[in-house]
Structures are given as structure tokens and as C-alpha cells.
Amino acid sequence: MYINSLYLQNFRNIKNANISFSPNLNVLVGNNGMGKTNVLESIYFLSIGKSPRAVKDIECINFEESNAKLGLEFIRNKTPRKINLNLFKNQKKTLLLDNMPLKKLSDIVGHFGSVYFSPIELQIISGAPTLRRRFIDIINCQLSPQYMDELFKYQRAIKQRNNYLKAHKTNEYNTELESWDIQIASLCASLTKRRQVFIERLNGVAKEIHKNITNNIEQIDIKYISCIDDIKDASFDEIKTQFLQKMKQNFEKDRVLEYTSFGCHNDDIDVKLQYLKDNQVIKTINIKKSGSQGQQRTSVLSMKLAELEILKDEYDEPPVLLLDDVLGELDKDRQNALLNYCKNFQTIITCTEWKYKIDAKIFEINNGVITLKQ
Ligand SMILES: Nc1ncnc2c1ncn2[C@@H]1O[C@H](COP(=O)(O)OP(=O)(O)OP(=O)(O)O)[C@@H](O)[C@H]1O
Ligand SMILES: [Mg+2]
């Protein structure tokens, strides 16, 4: 699939823009703070109905305005499609697919797919677990509306349970808490199962890509780390029961902390690097602890490219690749590996300077005003 055009009104510092993209490579050049990331953010927003960086939608509306409009025309399966999103300061956002209003946010899933890659993602391995959880959640939201629904329900339930703990300062595990925990345990079990299955899939794809990038010298091995044990062969009910028991056991701690300290909102992934000789593993290291910065970056690249491949597989068409200032962070070999990959996807790259001699449609951005350069 590819984007034909993007329309933005009052989206952050972009007052008005109508951009016609090439189905191949597009480059958006501009100095710092001009609005490059804002453009990519708006496109990603239209994939999942949420910003990849804003905590609240309202942050995306221009400071001086009370609403923002985003419109995307794209081609999917040779057919023109359209997504429109309206953001309001005092009202719920509205989403339209081919001019038809969508009832819930997750109805957007499965129509327009994109992969967003920025320097923050380069820290998926070296950085905090939040980054790794966001990585897993964001892909799964693009893969499954059920996942998105469950994740939102789970986040809401945890927030309400935390509010309850704060407001009531209850000393006893009561029926109200138990009813929260039954709901939370069920959502936790489902999300955990889905994540574990997804990580197995990601591992298979990323392993092959990583071997390719490193000429069969290294491979990676990704595992889901759940807050409960032995999830691999456990059924949904077994996992749910374990969660419920642990939540009850944790009540005393939560009561003191006044927040929910146990649950899949604390899960993580573990990435190992395996050295290969004649296709056999000869040594394994923990990349986060012992990998070089270069090895960590190559591993992230393999994971992001695997995300791209998985979405392509799921959508039956290549998703759009959004590269936000990421090339400058990579060395020559990794830049080439990434640029080589771009050939198979519509790609939009942002940078402060474009120095490559590759065919591309080039735009300039200056204080939110976008002009076609070449
Ligand atoms: N709601 C908003 N209303 C108006 N302007 C905003 C809003 N949110 C952010 N901005 C402005 O957008 C600009 C930042 O845009 P963006 O992050 O896209 O820049 P960039 O070109 O990617 O810069 P860099 O090269 O540093 O990454 C800042 O000047 C910021 O003040
Ligand atoms: Mg930026």
C-alpha cells in the first residue's frame, strides 16, 4: 500500500498542508524544530488512531486553535481509500474510514499500516522496559483490534484500581478489589498469551534478518519475560488463575504503595545475541548488558525490519515505512542495509540534510510550511 496524499490542518505547528507523495522514496528535509517529526507522527496517528508520542491527543492540536484535521488518501489493493481524523479540544475525536464514521478506535486497525522508526527506538534494547513494551504494544495494536481493545481496557482497569487504592486506603482485601482483580487477571492472561505468541513470531523473522545483515556471523534470540512463570504451555485459564492469586498475594504491598505493582504492565522482553560458526551457536551473550553499541543497534534494526515484514505478511501488502532522523544515527553498513530495504516499501525519510544520490521526491519544511523541492 502507499499514500497518495496527506492533508493536515492545525496539526501541531502545521497550519495547512497538502502533500502528494511518491509511491517510492520521499524525503522531508528541514532544520531542527521545523515540524518533520510532526508530519510522520500524523501519518502514524492515522494507522492506529493514536499518536506514537503524545500522551493526550490534545497536545497535537495547534496551540492557537481548538481543533485539528488530518486526512490520508492511500492506495490499498489497487483501490483508493481514505481516512479522516478530527481532533477537538473539548470533544471526543472522530475517525472516518472512506467517509463512514467509525464507532470505536480499534475499528481503524487493519486498514492502513505503517512502521515508525526514530532514534528513540534505537534504544529499544539498551533503554528502559517501557520502550520495549511500547514496541510490542504498538505492533500488536496494528495487528489486532482485539489486542487494542484489551490493552485499553486493561490500562483503564489498572488506573481505576490505583485510584481505588489511593482513595480508600482499605486495610482488607475486599469484594470490590476482588472484582477488579478478576477483570484485570482475565485481561492480563489474554494480553500475555497474545504477546508471547507474537514474540515467537517476531523472533523467527528477526533471526533471519539479523543473520543476513551480519553475513551469518550473529543471530538474535528474543524471549517474552512475563511476571508469571511457565506461560508457554499454560492455558488461558491457568494463566488467569495464577494472575488472580498473585494479585491477591500482592495486595499488602499495593496497599502501602497505593498502586498496582503486579501485572503485565511490568513485563519485558529479553534479547540475546548468539555468535555463529557454520550455522551453529558457539557463544550467547545478553545484548543489553554485554553487547557493543553497534551490536545493539543492528539488533534493533533487525527487530524493526521484522516488524515491517510481519505487517506486510498480515496486510498482504507492504506497509509504509516512516524513518524519522534515524539514518544519521547509523554507520555506513547499517545505513546501506536500511536503504536497501526501503526499496520494497513506500518510504518517508526525515533529515536535516540529504546527501544520498538516490532517486527521491524531496520536500522542504520550514516552520511547518512544506514545499516541494525536487
Ligand atoms: N500543539 C502544538 N502547536 C504548535 N506548535 C507545536 C505544537 N506541538 C509542537 N509544536 C512545535 O513543533 C515543533 C517541533 O516539531 P518537530 O518535533 O516535528 O520538529 P523536527 O523538525 O522533527 O525537529 P528535530 O530535527 O529537532 O527532530 C516545535 O517548534 C514545537 O514547538
Ligand atoms: Mg524530529
Tab-separated table of C-alpha atoms and ligand atoms in Angstrom:
chain	number	residue	atom	x	y	z
A	1	MET	CA	0.000	0.000	0.000
A	2	TYR	CA	1.087	3.574	-0.390
A	3	ILE	CA	-0.015	7.101	0.449
A	4	ASN	CA	-1.187	9.341	-2.356
A	5	SER	CA	-1.687	12.452	-0.300
A	6	LEU	CA	-1.770	13.770	3.231
A	7	TYR	CA	-3.841	16.741	4.350
A	8	LEU	CA	-3.126	18.489	7.648
A	9	GLN	CA	-4.827	21.427	9.305
A	10	ASN	CA	-3.721	22.819	12.669
A	11	PHE	CA	-1.747	19.683	13.451
A	12	ARG	CA	0.938	20.899	15.890
A	13	ASN	CA	2.959	23.615	14.050
A	14	ILE	CA	1.487	22.700	10.641
A	15	LYS	CA	-1.341	25.135	9.943
A	16	ASN	CA	-2.185	23.876	6.491
A	17	ALA	CA	-0.515	21.283	4.269
A	18	ASN	CA	-1.460	19.119	1.347
A	19	ILE	CA	1.348	16.770	0.399
A	20	SER	CA	1.372	14.445	-2.626
A	21	PHE	CA	3.812	11.630	-2.008
A	22	SER	CA	5.717	9.458	-4.467
A	23	PRO	CA	4.916	5.725	-4.093
A	24	ASN	CA	8.646	5.136	-3.640
A	25	LEU	CA	11.107	7.254	-1.693
A	26	ASN	CA	10.172	10.619	-0.155
A	27	VAL	CA	12.476	12.854	1.836
A	28	LEU	CA	11.453	15.671	4.154
A	29	VAL	CA	14.365	17.992	4.852
A	30	GLY	CA	14.379	20.728	7.486
A	31	ASN	CA	16.246	22.190	10.414
A	32	ASN	CA	15.556	21.203	14.000
A	33	GLY	CA	12.125	22.106	15.319
A	34	MET	CA	10.596	22.762	11.882
A	35	GLY	CA	7.937	20.036	12.052
A	36	LYS	CA	9.477	16.949	10.388
A	37	THR	CA	8.533	14.572	13.177
A	38	ASN	CA	5.078	16.161	13.307
A	39	VAL	CA	4.420	15.031	9.717
A	40	LEU	CA	5.430	11.422	10.434
A	41	GLU	CA	3.514	11.491	13.704
A	42	SER	CA	0.346	12.497	11.835
A	43	ILE	CA	0.723	9.573	9.412
A	44	TYR	CA	1.284	7.096	12.212
A	45	PHE	CA	-1.685	8.592	14.049
A	46	LEU	CA	-3.854	7.560	11.106
A	47	SER	CA	-2.638	3.931	11.317
A	48	ILE	CA	-3.740	3.303	14.886
A	49	GLY	CA	-5.854	6.343	15.772
A	50	LYS	CA	-3.304	7.367	18.402
A	51	SER	CA	-0.130	9.388	18.415
A	52	PRO	CA	3.100	7.412	18.846
A	53	ARG	CA	4.432	10.126	21.179
A	54	ALA	CA	1.689	12.355	22.621
A	55	VAL	CA	0.159	11.250	25.909
A	56	LYS	CA	-3.032	13.171	25.130
A	57	ASP	CA	-4.477	13.847	21.668
A	58	ILE	CA	-4.994	17.476	22.605
A	59	GLU	CA	-1.212	18.037	22.526
A	60	CYS	CA	-1.382	17.606	18.764
A	61	ILE	CA	-3.792	20.479	18.165
A	62	ASN	CA	-2.064	23.750	17.279
A	63	PHE	CA	-1.656	25.872	20.416
A	64	GLU	CA	-3.772	28.686	18.973
A	65	GLU	CA	-6.598	26.526	17.637
A	66	SER	CA	-9.405	24.415	19.049
A	67	ASN	CA	-9.442	21.619	16.509
A	68	ALA	CA	-7.204	19.820	14.018
A	69	LYS	CA	-7.946	17.847	10.865
A	70	LEU	CA	-5.963	15.024	9.326
A	71	GLY	CA	-6.778	13.336	6.029
A	72	LEU	CA	-4.975	10.498	4.316
A	73	GLU	CA	-5.635	9.183	0.820
A	74	PHE	CA	-3.935	5.900	0.183
A	75	ILE	CA	-3.996	3.003	-2.246
A	76	ARG	CA	-4.673	-0.449	-0.891
A	77	ASN	CA	-5.065	-3.413	-3.171
A	78	LYS	CA	-5.153	-1.014	-6.155
A	79	THR	CA	-8.177	0.771	-4.636
A	80	PRO	CA	-8.182	4.391	-3.372
A	81	ARG	CA	-9.051	4.592	0.321
A	82	LYS	CA	-9.442	7.459	2.742
A	83	ILE	CA	-9.003	8.018	6.470
A	84	ASN	CA	-10.045	11.253	8.166
A	85	LEU	CA	-9.423	12.190	11.754
A	86	ASN	CA	-10.737	15.243	13.566
A	87	LEU	CA	-9.316	16.287	16.922
A	88	PHE	CA	-11.128	18.669	19.247
A	89	LYS	CA	-10.098	20.438	22.437
A	90	ASN	CA	-13.422	19.844	24.195
A	91	GLN	CA	-14.863	16.874	22.400
A	92	LYS	CA	-14.010	13.273	21.573
A	93	LYS	CA	-12.036	12.750	18.380
A	94	THR	CA	-13.869	11.434	15.319
A	95	LEU	CA	-12.491	8.946	12.817
A	96	LEU	CA	-13.869	8.260	9.358
A	97	LEU	CA	-12.930	5.481	7.010
A	98	ASP	CA	-13.947	6.099	3.395
A	99	ASN	CA	-16.287	8.824	4.726
A	100	MET	CA	-18.022	6.436	7.160
A	101	PRO	CA	-17.673	7.309	10.880
A	102	LEU	CA	-16.027	4.575	12.960
A	103	LYS	CA	-17.731	3.552	16.188
A	104	LYS	CA	-14.632	2.684	18.162
A	105	LEU	CA	-10.937	3.395	17.858
A	106	SER	CA	-9.941	-0.193	17.164
A	107	ASP	CA	-12.124	-0.238	14.024
A	108	ILE	CA	-9.238	1.609	12.348
A	109	VAL	CA	-6.955	-1.410	12.730
A	110	GLY	CA	-6.099	-3.344	9.587
A	111	HIS	CA	-6.719	-0.649	7.001
A	112	PHE	CA	-3.603	1.470	6.727
A	113	GLY	CA	-0.312	0.090	8.028
A	114	SER	CA	2.901	1.927	8.777
A	115	VAL	CA	6.113	1.353	10.680
A	116	TYR	CA	7.649	4.273	12.531
A	117	PHE	CA	11.350	4.234	13.269
A	118	SER	CA	13.080	7.029	15.199
A	119	PRO	CA	16.256	7.385	17.283
A	120	ILE	CA	14.186	6.637	20.406
A	121	GLU	CA	13.520	3.159	19.000
A	122	LEU	CA	17.268	2.671	18.647
A	123	GLN	CA	17.194	2.368	22.431
A	124	ILE	CA	14.677	-0.482	22.473
A	125	ILE	CA	17.394	-2.838	23.695
A	126	SER	CA	19.565	-0.514	25.761
A	127	GLY	CA	16.769	1.619	27.236
A	128	ALA	CA	14.054	1.176	29.833
A	129	PRO	CA	11.482	-1.679	29.671
A	130	THR	CA	8.761	0.886	28.819
A	131	LEU	CA	10.314	1.250	25.362
A	132	ARG	CA	10.215	-2.491	24.778
A	133	ARG	CA	6.616	-2.769	25.972
A	134	ARG	CA	5.602	0.132	23.734
A	135	PHE	CA	7.315	-1.601	20.812
A	136	ILE	CA	5.312	-4.798	21.409
A	137	ASP	CA	2.036	-2.989	22.097
A	138	ILE	CA	2.215	-0.722	19.075
A	139	ILE	CA	2.744	-3.582	16.615
A	140	ASN	CA	0.110	-5.743	18.225
A	141	CYS	CA	-2.377	-2.885	18.066
A	142	GLN	CA	-1.759	-2.727	14.317
A	143	LEU	CA	-2.188	-6.485	14.041
A	144	SER	CA	-5.292	-6.994	16.107
A	145	PRO	CA	-8.265	-4.809	17.096
A	146	GLN	CA	-8.951	-7.248	19.973
A	147	TYR	CA	-5.463	-6.622	21.325
A	148	MET	CA	-6.043	-2.881	21.154
A	149	ASP	CA	-9.420	-3.154	22.914
A	150	GLU	CA	-7.996	-5.371	25.643
A	151	LEU	CA	-4.965	-3.165	26.155
A	152	PHE	CA	-7.106	-0.054	26.618
A	153	LYS	CA	-9.479	-1.906	28.958
A	154	TYR	CA	-6.524	-3.206	30.938
A	155	GLN	CA	-4.900	0.234	31.236
A	156	ARG	CA	-8.218	1.728	32.345
A	157	ALA	CA	-8.800	-1.030	34.926
A	158	ILE	CA	-5.307	-0.611	36.419
A	159	LYS	CA	-5.837	3.146	36.643
A	160	GLN	CA	-9.176	2.666	38.398
A	161	ARG	CA	-7.724	0.085	40.787
A	162	ASN	CA	-4.887	2.509	41.612
A	163	ASN	CA	-7.409	5.297	42.219
A	164	TYR	CA	-9.352	2.974	44.497
A	165	LEU	CA	-6.219	2.076	46.479
A	166	LYS	CA	-5.376	5.762	46.883
A	167	ALA	CA	-8.867	6.941	47.767
A	168	HIS	CA	-9.981	4.186	50.147
A	169	LYS	CA	-6.753	3.256	51.899
A	170	THR	CA	-8.504	0.000	52.715
A	171	ASN	CA	-6.733	-2.463	55.026
A	172	GLU	CA	-8.576	-5.500	53.851
A	173	TYR	CA	-8.771	-7.273	50.552
A	174	ASN	CA	-12.494	-6.706	49.907
A	175	THR	CA	-15.012	-7.829	47.307
A	176	GLU	CA	-14.659	-4.601	45.350
A	177	LEU	CA	-10.925	-5.184	44.872
A	178	GLU	CA	-11.578	-8.805	44.054
A	179	SER	CA	-13.980	-7.853	41.295
A	180	TRP	CA	-11.330	-5.520	39.817
A	181	ASP	CA	-8.764	-8.274	40.050
A	182	ILE	CA	-10.941	-10.850	38.317
A	183	GLN	CA	-11.316	-8.467	35.394
A	184	ILE	CA	-7.621	-7.495	35.411
A	185	ALA	CA	-6.439	-11.127	35.641
A	186	SER	CA	-8.551	-12.091	32.650
A	187	LEU	CA	-7.222	-9.207	30.516
A	188	CYS	CA	-3.681	-9.875	31.731
A	189	ALA	CA	-3.907	-13.534	30.759
A	190	SER	CA	-5.164	-12.706	27.297
A	191	LEU	CA	-2.574	-9.964	26.646
A	192	THR	CA	0.224	-12.183	27.960
A	193	LYS	CA	-0.775	-15.055	25.697
A	194	ARG	CA	-1.024	-12.796	22.661
A	195	ARG	CA	2.335	-11.157	23.389
A	196	GLN	CA	4.063	-14.462	23.895
A	197	VAL	CA	2.768	-15.834	20.561
A	198	PHE	CA	3.758	-12.577	18.858
A	199	ILE	CA	7.306	-12.616	20.274
A	200	GLU	CA	7.802	-16.151	18.968
A	201	ARG	CA	6.776	-14.948	15.523
A	202	LEU	CA	8.979	-11.837	15.768
A	203	ASN	CA	11.903	-13.973	16.895
A	204	GLY	CA	11.673	-16.236	13.842
A	205	VAL	CA	11.615	-13.327	11.390
A	206	ALA	CA	14.190	-11.108	13.174
A	207	LYS	CA	16.630	-14.044	13.487
A	208	GLU	CA	16.767	-14.494	9.708
A	209	ILE	CA	17.078	-10.760	9.005
A	210	HIS	CA	19.843	-10.425	11.582
A	211	LYS	CA	21.787	-13.336	10.107
A	212	ASN	CA	21.505	-11.665	6.709
A	213	ILE	CA	22.693	-8.264	7.907
A	214	THR	CA	25.688	-9.770	9.717
A	215	ASN	CA	26.634	-12.262	6.983
A	216	ASN	CA	25.797	-15.260	9.165
A	217	ILE	CA	28.131	-14.240	11.965
A	218	GLU	CA	25.438	-13.432	14.527
A	219	GLN	CA	21.795	-14.122	15.255
A	220	ILE	CA	19.425	-12.806	17.886
A	221	ASP	CA	17.099	-14.657	20.192
A	222	ILE	CA	14.097	-12.801	21.623
A	223	LYS	CA	12.030	-14.068	24.556
A	224	TYR	CA	8.992	-12.697	26.320
A	225	ILE	CA	9.529	-12.248	30.054
A	226	SER	CA	6.212	-12.493	31.856
A	227	CYS	CA	5.670	-11.652	35.514
A	228	ILE	CA	4.342	-15.186	35.975
A	229	ASP	CA	6.154	-18.453	35.281
A	230	ASP	CA	5.761	-21.127	32.655
A	231	ILE	CA	3.323	-19.357	30.360
A	232	LYS	CA	4.481	-21.158	27.244
A	233	ASP	CA	2.330	-24.261	27.501
A	234	ALA	CA	-0.203	-22.952	30.015
A	235	SER	CA	-3.848	-22.461	29.030
A	236	PHE	CA	-5.674	-19.138	29.300
A	237	ASP	CA	-7.493	-20.313	32.463
A	238	GLU	CA	-4.290	-21.478	34.133
A	239	ILE	CA	-2.613	-18.140	33.450
A	240	LYS	CA	-5.667	-16.230	34.663
A	241	THR	CA	-5.765	-18.233	37.913
A	242	GLN	CA	-2.057	-17.558	38.505
A	243	PHE	CA	-2.577	-13.837	37.938
A	244	LEU	CA	-5.512	-13.677	40.315
A	245	GLN	CA	-3.597	-15.494	43.056
A	246	LYS	CA	-0.573	-13.204	42.670
A	247	MET	CA	-2.725	-10.085	42.691
A	248	LYS	CA	-4.273	-11.203	45.983
A	249	GLN	CA	-0.858	-12.045	47.434
A	250	ASN	CA	0.396	-8.630	46.357
A	251	PHE	CA	-2.409	-6.701	47.974
A	252	GLU	CA	-0.434	-5.841	51.139
A	253	LYS	CA	2.384	-4.365	49.048
A	254	ASP	CA	-0.041	-2.489	46.762
A	255	ARG	CA	-1.895	-1.091	49.753
A	256	VAL	CA	1.306	0.508	51.027
A	257	LEU	CA	2.486	1.647	47.592
A	258	GLU	CA	-1.021	2.814	46.615
A	259	TYR	CA	-0.626	1.401	43.142
A	260	THR	CA	-0.819	-1.961	41.392
A	261	SER	CA	2.679	-3.399	41.432
A	262	PHE	CA	1.882	-6.715	39.786
A	263	GLY	CA	0.640	-7.378	36.260
A	264	CYS	CA	1.610	-7.497	32.598
A	265	HIS	CA	2.203	-3.737	32.583
A	266	ASN	CA	5.593	-4.680	34.092
A	267	ASP	CA	6.565	-7.350	31.548
A	268	ASP	CA	9.633	-7.185	29.366
A	269	ILE	CA	11.476	-8.894	26.545
A	270	ASP	CA	14.930	-10.365	26.704
A	271	VAL	CA	17.201	-10.172	23.657
A	272	LYS	CA	20.232	-12.423	23.411
A	273	LEU	CA	22.970	-12.296	20.813
A	274	GLN	CA	24.304	-15.589	19.548
A	275	TYR	CA	27.618	-15.877	17.727
A	276	LEU	CA	27.542	-18.371	14.878
A	277	LYS	CA	30.097	-20.616	13.231
A	278	ASP	CA	28.962	-22.838	10.365
A	279	ASN	CA	25.401	-22.009	11.383
A	280	GLN	CA	25.965	-23.365	14.913
A	281	VAL	CA	25.676	-21.215	18.030
A	282	ILE	CA	29.138	-21.007	19.636
A	283	LYS	CA	28.505	-18.293	22.245
A	284	THR	CA	25.498	-16.431	23.674
A	285	ILE	CA	25.538	-13.002	25.341
A	286	ASN	CA	22.935	-10.662	26.799
A	287	ILE	CA	22.939	-7.741	24.336
A	288	LYS	CA	21.675	-5.160	26.831
A	289	LYS	CA	24.447	-5.965	29.316
A	290	SER	CA	27.351	-7.053	27.144
A	291	GLY	CA	26.650	-6.105	23.525
A	292	SER	CA	28.514	-3.233	21.875
A	293	GLN	CA	26.538	-0.171	20.842
A	294	GLY	CA	26.822	-1.303	17.212
A	295	GLN	CA	25.530	-4.785	18.055
A	296	GLN	CA	22.622	-3.254	19.959
A	297	ARG	CA	21.738	-1.013	17.002
A	298	THR	CA	21.945	-3.848	14.470
A	299	SER	CA	19.678	-5.908	16.705
A	300	VAL	CA	17.119	-3.087	16.901
A	301	LEU	CA	17.312	-2.709	13.142
A	302	SER	CA	16.587	-6.438	12.741
A	303	MET	CA	13.607	-6.115	15.093
A	304	LYS	CA	12.176	-3.091	13.271
A	305	LEU	CA	12.652	-4.745	9.871
A	306	ALA	CA	10.951	-7.838	11.270
A	307	GLU	CA	8.032	-5.595	12.316
A	308	LEU	CA	7.853	-4.411	8.717
A	309	GLU	CA	7.866	-7.977	7.370
A	310	ILE	CA	5.197	-9.135	9.819
A	311	LEU	CA	2.894	-6.237	8.935
A	312	LYS	CA	3.480	-6.899	5.256
A	313	ASP	CA	2.523	-10.508	5.767
A	314	GLU	CA	-0.561	-9.615	7.785
A	315	TYR	CA	-1.805	-6.859	5.435
A	316	ASP	CA	-0.864	-8.847	2.329
A	317	GLU	CA	0.793	-5.658	1.102
A	318	PRO	CA	3.847	-3.655	2.118
A	319	PRO	CA	3.138	-1.068	4.837
A	320	VAL	CA	4.577	2.451	4.629
A	321	LEU	CA	7.969	2.976	6.254
A	322	LEU	CA	8.496	6.179	8.262
A	323	LEU	CA	12.139	6.868	9.102
A	324	ASP	CA	12.487	9.794	11.465
A	325	ASP	CA	16.058	11.101	11.525
A	326	VAL	CA	17.314	7.589	12.005
A	327	LEU	CA	19.851	7.273	9.172
A	328	GLY	CA	22.273	9.762	10.724
A	329	GLU	CA	22.390	7.583	13.826
A	330	LEU	CA	23.624	4.542	11.933
A	331	ASP	CA	27.019	3.761	10.454
A	332	LYS	CA	27.543	3.271	6.698
A	333	ASP	CA	26.878	-0.502	6.583
A	334	ARG	CA	23.666	-0.226	8.587
A	335	GLN	CA	22.548	2.817	6.582
A	336	ASN	CA	23.007	0.757	3.427
A	337	ALA	CA	21.169	-2.232	4.885
A	338	LEU	CA	18.240	0.050	5.739
A	339	LEU	CA	18.231	1.975	2.442
A	340	ASN	CA	18.349	-1.310	0.590
A	341	TYR	CA	15.265	-2.476	2.467
A	342	CYS	CA	13.425	0.794	1.686
A	343	LYS	CA	13.332	-0.110	-1.997
A	344	ASN	CA	10.496	-2.549	-1.323
A	345	PHE	CA	8.319	-0.035	0.531
A	346	GLN	CA	6.959	3.464	0.162
A	347	THR	CA	9.300	5.296	2.482
A	348	ILE	CA	9.235	8.753	4.028
A	349	ILE	CA	12.547	9.829	5.499
A	350	THR	CA	13.119	12.960	7.557
A	351	CYS	CA	16.564	14.515	7.950
A	352	THR	CA	18.303	17.840	8.389
A	353	GLU	CA	20.432	17.204	5.307
A	354	TRP	CA	20.004	14.803	2.360
A	355	LYS	CA	23.275	13.729	0.853
A	356	TYR	CA	22.439	10.467	-0.901
A	357	LYS	CA	22.352	10.113	-4.651
A	358	ILE	CA	19.156	8.071	-4.741
A	359	ASP	CA	16.017	8.914	-6.701
A	360	ALA	CA	13.585	10.590	-4.316
A	361	LYS	CA	10.825	13.156	-4.094
A	362	ILE	CA	12.253	15.847	-1.850
A	363	PHE	CA	10.253	18.263	0.297
A	364	GLU	CA	11.464	21.094	2.457
A	365	ILE	CA	9.841	22.101	5.716
A	366	ASN	CA	10.227	25.487	7.323
A	367	ASN	CA	8.227	26.407	10.424
A	368	GLY	CA	5.500	23.950	9.492
A	369	VAL	CA	5.287	25.078	5.860
A	370	ILE	CA	6.041	22.288	3.389
A	371	THR	CA	7.250	22.918	-0.177
A	372	LEU	CA	8.234	20.564	-2.956
A	373	LYS	CA	11.897	20.921	-3.827
A	374	GLN	CA	12.554	18.183	-6.369
B	1	LIG	N1	0.453	21.777	19.654
B	1	LIG	C1	1.393	22.493	19.017
B	1	LIG	N2	1.095	23.688	18.438
B	1	LIG	C2	2.035	24.405	17.797
B	1	LIG	N3	3.312	24.015	17.679
B	1	LIG	C3	3.663	22.841	18.230
B	1	LIG	C4	2.734	22.020	18.922
B	1	LIG	N4	3.360	20.910	19.359
B	1	LIG	C5	4.636	21.052	18.964
B	1	LIG	N5	4.832	22.190	18.283
B	1	LIG	C6	6.052	22.712	17.684
B	1	LIG	O1	6.521	21.826	16.705
B	1	LIG	C7	7.933	21.964	16.627
B	1	LIG	C8	8.622	20.636	16.718
B	1	LIG	O2	8.309	19.919	15.625
B	1	LIG	P1	9.073	18.551	15.324
B	1	LIG	O3	9.297	17.782	16.546
B	1	LIG	O4	8.288	17.928	14.229
B	1	LIG	O5	10.458	19.136	14.784
B	1	LIG	P2	11.539	18.387	13.919
B	1	LIG	O6	11.616	19.088	12.604
B	1	LIG	O7	11.288	16.950	13.895
B	1	LIG	O8	12.839	18.748	14.756
B	1	LIG	P3	14.128	17.843	15.097
B	1	LIG	O9	15.002	17.892	13.880
B	1	LIG	O10	14.731	18.548	16.245
B	1	LIG	O11	13.656	16.476	15.428
B	1	LIG	C9	8.401	22.773	17.798
B	1	LIG	O12	8.753	24.046	17.334
B	1	LIG	C10	7.175	22.817	18.693
B	1	LIG	O13	7.088	23.998	19.408
B	2	MG	MG	12.195	15.321	14.808
